[in-house]
XYZ file of C-alpha atoms in Angstrom:
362
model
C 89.417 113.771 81.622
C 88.074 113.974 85.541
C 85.778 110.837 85.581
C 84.912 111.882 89.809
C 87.465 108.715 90.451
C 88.967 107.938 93.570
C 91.853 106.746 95.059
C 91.328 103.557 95.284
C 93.638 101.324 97.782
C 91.780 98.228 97.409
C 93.529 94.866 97.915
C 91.379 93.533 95.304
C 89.278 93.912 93.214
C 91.719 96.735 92.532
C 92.191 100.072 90.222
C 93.025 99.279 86.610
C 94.937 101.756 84.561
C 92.604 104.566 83.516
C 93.659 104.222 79.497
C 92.770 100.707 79.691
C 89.267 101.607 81.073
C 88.713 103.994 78.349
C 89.789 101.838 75.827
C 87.071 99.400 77.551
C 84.547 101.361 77.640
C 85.123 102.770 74.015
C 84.318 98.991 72.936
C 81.571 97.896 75.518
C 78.711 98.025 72.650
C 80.489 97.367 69.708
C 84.217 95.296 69.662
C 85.718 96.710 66.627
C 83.084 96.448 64.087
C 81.268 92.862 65.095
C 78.243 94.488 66.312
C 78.030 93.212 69.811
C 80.282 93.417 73.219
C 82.949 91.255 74.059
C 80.526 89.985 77.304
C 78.050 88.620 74.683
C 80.920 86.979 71.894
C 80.527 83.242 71.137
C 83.922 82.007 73.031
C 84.325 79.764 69.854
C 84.024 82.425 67.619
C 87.590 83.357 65.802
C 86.699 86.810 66.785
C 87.192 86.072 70.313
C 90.070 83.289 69.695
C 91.984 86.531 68.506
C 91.641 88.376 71.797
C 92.973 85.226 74.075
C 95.728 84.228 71.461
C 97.282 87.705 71.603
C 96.353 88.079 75.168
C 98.743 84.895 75.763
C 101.412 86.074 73.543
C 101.439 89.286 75.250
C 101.708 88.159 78.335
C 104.569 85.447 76.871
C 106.340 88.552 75.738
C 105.712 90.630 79.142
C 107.443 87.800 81.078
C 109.778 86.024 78.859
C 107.854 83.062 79.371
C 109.568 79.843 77.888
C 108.177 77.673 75.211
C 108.080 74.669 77.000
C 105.820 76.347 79.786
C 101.983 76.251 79.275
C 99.804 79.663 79.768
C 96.352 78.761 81.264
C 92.974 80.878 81.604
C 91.430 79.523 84.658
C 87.737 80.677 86.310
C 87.722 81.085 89.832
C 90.777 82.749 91.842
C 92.881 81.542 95.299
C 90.684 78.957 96.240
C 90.270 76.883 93.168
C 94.244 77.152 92.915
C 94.520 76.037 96.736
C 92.933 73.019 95.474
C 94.243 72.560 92.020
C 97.870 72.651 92.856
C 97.974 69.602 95.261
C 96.045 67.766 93.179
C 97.704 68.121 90.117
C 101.385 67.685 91.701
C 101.042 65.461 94.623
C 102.355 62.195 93.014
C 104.104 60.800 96.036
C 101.916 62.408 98.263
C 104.009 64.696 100.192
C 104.395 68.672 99.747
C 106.645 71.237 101.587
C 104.612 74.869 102.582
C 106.436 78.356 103.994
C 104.149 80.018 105.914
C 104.245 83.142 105.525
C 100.806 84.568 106.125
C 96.755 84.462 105.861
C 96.797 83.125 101.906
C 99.923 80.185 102.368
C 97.615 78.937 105.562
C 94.936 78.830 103.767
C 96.681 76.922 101.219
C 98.555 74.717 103.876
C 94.918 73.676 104.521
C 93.580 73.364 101.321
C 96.654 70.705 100.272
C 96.191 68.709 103.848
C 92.800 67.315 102.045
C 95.157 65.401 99.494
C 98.185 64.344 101.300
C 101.138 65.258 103.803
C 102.257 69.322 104.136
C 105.479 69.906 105.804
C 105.522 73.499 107.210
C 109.311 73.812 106.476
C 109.566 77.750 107.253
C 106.907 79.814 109.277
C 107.337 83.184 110.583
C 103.819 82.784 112.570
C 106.144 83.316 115.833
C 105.937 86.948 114.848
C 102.598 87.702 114.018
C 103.793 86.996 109.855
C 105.753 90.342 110.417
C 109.025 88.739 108.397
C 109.911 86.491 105.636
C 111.399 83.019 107.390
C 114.798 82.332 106.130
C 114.560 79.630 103.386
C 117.946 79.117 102.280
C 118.359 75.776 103.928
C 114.629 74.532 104.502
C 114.033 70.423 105.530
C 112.930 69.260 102.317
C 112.476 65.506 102.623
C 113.875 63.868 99.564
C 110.170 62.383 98.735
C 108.725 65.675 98.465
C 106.781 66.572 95.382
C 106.869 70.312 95.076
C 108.008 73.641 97.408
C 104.686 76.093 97.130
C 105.090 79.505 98.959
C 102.925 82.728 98.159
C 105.596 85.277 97.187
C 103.095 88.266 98.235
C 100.857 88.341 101.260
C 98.384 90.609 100.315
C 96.935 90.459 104.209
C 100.619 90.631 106.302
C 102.666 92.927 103.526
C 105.058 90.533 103.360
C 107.190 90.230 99.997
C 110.173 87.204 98.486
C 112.762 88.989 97.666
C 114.868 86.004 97.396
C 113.330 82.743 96.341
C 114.056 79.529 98.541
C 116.405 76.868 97.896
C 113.972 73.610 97.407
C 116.932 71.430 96.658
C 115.987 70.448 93.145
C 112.328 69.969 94.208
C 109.747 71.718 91.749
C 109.108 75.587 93.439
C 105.650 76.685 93.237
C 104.293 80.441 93.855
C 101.060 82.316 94.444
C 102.234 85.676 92.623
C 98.102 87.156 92.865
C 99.438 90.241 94.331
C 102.752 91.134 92.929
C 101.908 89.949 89.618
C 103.407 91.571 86.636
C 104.823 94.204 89.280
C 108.447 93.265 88.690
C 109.965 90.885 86.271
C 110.294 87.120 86.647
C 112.835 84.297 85.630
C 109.737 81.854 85.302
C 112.427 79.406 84.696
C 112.731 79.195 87.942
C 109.444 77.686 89.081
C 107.928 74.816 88.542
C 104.189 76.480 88.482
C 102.873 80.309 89.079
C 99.488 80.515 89.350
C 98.100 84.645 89.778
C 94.245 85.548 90.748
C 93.826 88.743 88.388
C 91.328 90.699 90.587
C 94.476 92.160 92.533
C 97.337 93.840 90.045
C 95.890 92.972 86.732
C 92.299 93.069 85.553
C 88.674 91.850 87.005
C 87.429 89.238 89.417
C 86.887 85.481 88.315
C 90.073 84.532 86.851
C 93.449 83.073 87.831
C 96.064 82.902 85.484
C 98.269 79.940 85.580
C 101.910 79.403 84.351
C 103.118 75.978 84.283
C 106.223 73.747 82.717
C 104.600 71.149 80.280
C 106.611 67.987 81.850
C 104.144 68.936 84.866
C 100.961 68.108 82.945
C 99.120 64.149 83.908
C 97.452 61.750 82.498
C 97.283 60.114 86.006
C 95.401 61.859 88.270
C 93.719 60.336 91.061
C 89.988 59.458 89.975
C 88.636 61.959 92.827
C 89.948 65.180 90.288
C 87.133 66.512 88.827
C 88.236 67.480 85.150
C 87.514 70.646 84.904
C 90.606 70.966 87.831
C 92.758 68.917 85.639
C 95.574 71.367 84.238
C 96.219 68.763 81.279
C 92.735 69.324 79.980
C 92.888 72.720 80.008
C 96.184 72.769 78.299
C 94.767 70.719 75.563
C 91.949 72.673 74.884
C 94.035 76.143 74.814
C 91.407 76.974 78.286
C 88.834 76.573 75.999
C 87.938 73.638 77.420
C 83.922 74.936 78.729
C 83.282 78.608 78.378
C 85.945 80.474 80.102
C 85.912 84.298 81.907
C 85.912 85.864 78.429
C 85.501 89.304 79.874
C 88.255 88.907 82.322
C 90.633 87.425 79.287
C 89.576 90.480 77.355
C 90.543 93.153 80.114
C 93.656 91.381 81.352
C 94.894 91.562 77.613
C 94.328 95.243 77.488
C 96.355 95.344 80.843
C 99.267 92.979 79.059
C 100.025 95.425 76.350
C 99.325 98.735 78.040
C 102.125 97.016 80.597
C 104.557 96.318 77.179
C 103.619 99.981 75.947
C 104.429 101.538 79.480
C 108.217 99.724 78.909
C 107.358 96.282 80.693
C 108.284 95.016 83.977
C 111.432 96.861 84.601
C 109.647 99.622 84.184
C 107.319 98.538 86.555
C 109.991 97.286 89.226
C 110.941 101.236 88.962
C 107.650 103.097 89.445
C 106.250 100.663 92.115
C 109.653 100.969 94.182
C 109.524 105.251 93.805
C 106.060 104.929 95.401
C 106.411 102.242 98.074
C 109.838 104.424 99.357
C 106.820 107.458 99.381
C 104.632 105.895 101.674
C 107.225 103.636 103.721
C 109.435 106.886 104.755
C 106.603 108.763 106.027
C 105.860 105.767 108.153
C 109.299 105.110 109.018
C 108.998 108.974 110.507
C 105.933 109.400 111.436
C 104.908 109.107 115.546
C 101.920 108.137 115.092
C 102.032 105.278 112.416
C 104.210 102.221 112.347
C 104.917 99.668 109.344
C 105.052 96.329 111.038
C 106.933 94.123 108.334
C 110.544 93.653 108.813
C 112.055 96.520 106.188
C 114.225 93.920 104.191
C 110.676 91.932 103.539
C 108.307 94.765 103.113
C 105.744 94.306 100.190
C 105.960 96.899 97.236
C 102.117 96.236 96.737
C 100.547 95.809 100.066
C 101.469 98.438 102.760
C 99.783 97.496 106.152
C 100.424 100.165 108.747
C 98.855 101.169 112.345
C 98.374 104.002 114.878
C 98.889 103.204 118.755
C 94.884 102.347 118.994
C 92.111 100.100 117.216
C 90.085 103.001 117.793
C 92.174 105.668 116.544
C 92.611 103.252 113.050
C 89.280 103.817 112.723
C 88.828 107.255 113.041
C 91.891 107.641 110.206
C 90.117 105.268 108.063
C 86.577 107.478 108.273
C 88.627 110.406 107.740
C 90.752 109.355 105.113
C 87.218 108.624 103.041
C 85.966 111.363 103.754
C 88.798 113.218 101.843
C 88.336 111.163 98.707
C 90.643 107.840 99.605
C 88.919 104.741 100.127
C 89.264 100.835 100.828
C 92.095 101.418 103.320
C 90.744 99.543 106.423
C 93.084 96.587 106.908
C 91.553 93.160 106.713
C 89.296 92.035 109.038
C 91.332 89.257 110.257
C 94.261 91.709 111.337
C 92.701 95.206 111.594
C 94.326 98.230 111.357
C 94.890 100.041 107.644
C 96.241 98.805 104.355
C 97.324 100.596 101.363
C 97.620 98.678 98.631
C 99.634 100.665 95.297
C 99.445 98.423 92.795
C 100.590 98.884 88.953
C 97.584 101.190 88.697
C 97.962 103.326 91.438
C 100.114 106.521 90.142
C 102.279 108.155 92.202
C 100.168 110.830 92.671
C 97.691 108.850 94.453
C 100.127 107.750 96.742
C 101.677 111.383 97.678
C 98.640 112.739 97.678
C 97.674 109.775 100.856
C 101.019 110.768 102.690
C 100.266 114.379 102.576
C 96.636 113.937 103.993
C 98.249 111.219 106.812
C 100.632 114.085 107.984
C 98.372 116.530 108.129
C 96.143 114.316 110.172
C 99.275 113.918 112.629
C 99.651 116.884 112.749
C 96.434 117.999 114.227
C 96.424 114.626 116.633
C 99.984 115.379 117.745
């Protein structure tokens, strides 16, 4: 059915898969027989308890996710998680950053409020064009955790390979490659993901975390509510969570198992990203900053040779039915971002409208 949607190349909020919004809307009134919407269902009610158990053991089944790691429903998104993080794992004080782009310095910031950051890696000498080589970073033996964010949604930067922290606890910001490829989640210490970008709405951060991580000893400052223990207790039931967003991203968890999982995933987004990267790799006019080996399979930022000329693409790409593809404000130029959602028609059908616009500015 033509709903009049667009392409939508948002960095977030993003597109959803277009089953999973009919599915939504099919229940908005009346969730399977109860009378009412999920947006007006007692969070206490078994009704709803249904909906966030199976979300979790979807998403436990999507990932592989261990038994002896906790799955956490969290309100709010990157900056709450900024905060969070350092407070909850920062028992000697100390923490080891990469920088890698706008979202890890904002993080580096965040975590300076509750002890020492080491900025072991940084590719900031490049304009956060390339992914710093980690497999030897300065981790001082007193450090508590290694946090990087595997996906700048901003720079279009991607881990392909995961850093060595020496035995130190390895903590990632997945918010924008979430659920796009799979994951040994034994091999992190803590993943925390803000929804609004590969999975589902605004509001919500999902967090993934081994159980020996949880306190009983934080620091008298924490406020509970960013204690991970108590929400671990309470199954995030712990005040009255996002329901809606718990709701959606559970749709999004088993439309991802029906579609064949993550591998699946890894494929499609890896056919599309080629799309769009080996136009820009020919084009003349465009140019894909990030280093090829660290390119991002989400976020594509690209440029023409003028700030004014990105402009003029960026009118004229909405005015052919595209939109949100004006890079951030904080770096300019255009962004494409192809998430889960986007099919691969979307993305051929961008690539055919940027060569025709080279074409006739040739």
């Amino acid at each position: 059915m033509n709903y009049g949607r667009t392409y939508n190349f948002s960095a977030g909020p993003a597109m959803m898969p277009e089953p999973v919004l009919e599915e939504i809307a099919s229940e908005v009134l009346n969730y399977r027989g109860s009378g009412m919407s999920v947006m007006e269902m007692s969070h206490r009610s078994k009704m709803f308890q249904q909906i966030a158990d199976q979300a979790e053991a979807d998403l436990r089944t999507l990932m592989d996710i261990p038994d002896n790691y906790k799955v956490l429903f969290i309100q709010g998104g990157g900056h709450v998680q900024f905060a969070m993080v350092p407070m909850n794992l920062m028992k000697q004080g100390v923490a080891c950053y990469v920088e890698t782009g706008t979202w890890s310095k904002k993080a580096i910031a965040e975590a300076k409020k509750y002890g020492q950051v080491q900025v072991v890696a940084s590719s900031k000498d490049q304009g956060y064009t390339y992914v710093p080589d980690c497999s030897d970073l300065p981790i001082p033996g007193n450090a508590d955790y290694v946090y990087i964010c595997e996906n700048e949604t901003i720079n279009g930067t991607t881990f392909f390979d995961l850093p060595d922290t020496k035995g130190k606890i390895l903590v990632s910001d997945q918010s924008s490659m979430f659920l796009s490829r799979p994951c040994d989640v034994s091999k992190y210490g803590l993943i925390w993901a803000g929804v609004q970008k590969n999975v589902g709405p605004a509001g919500m951060a999902v967090v993934i975390l081994r159980e020996d991580l949880l306190r009983d000893d934080l620091p008298e400052f924490v406020p509970s509510y960013l204690n991970y223990k108590l929400h671990a207790d309470a199954g995030s039931m712990y005040n009255t969570p996002n329901c809606w967003a718990i709701y959606c991203c559970g749709k999004v968890f088993r439309y991802l198992l029906d579609q064949g999982g993550l591998e699946a995933m890894a494929r499609r987004n890896a056919e599309k990203a080629a799309v769009l990267y080996d136009f820009l790799d020919s084009s003349k006019l465009f140019t894909a900053p990030v280093r090829k080996q660290d390119r991002s399979l989400m976020n594509v930022p690209f440029v023409t040779p003028t700030k004014e000329q990105d402009a003029d693409v960026v009118a004229a790409t909405k005015a052919a039915g595209f939109d949100n593809l004006k890079g951030h404000r904080s770096v300019g130029g255009l962004r494409a971002s192809i998430y889960n959602a986007m099919p691969l028609e979307g993305v051929q059908a961008l690539v055919d409208f940027l060569k025709q616009y080279e074409q006739a500015h040739s």
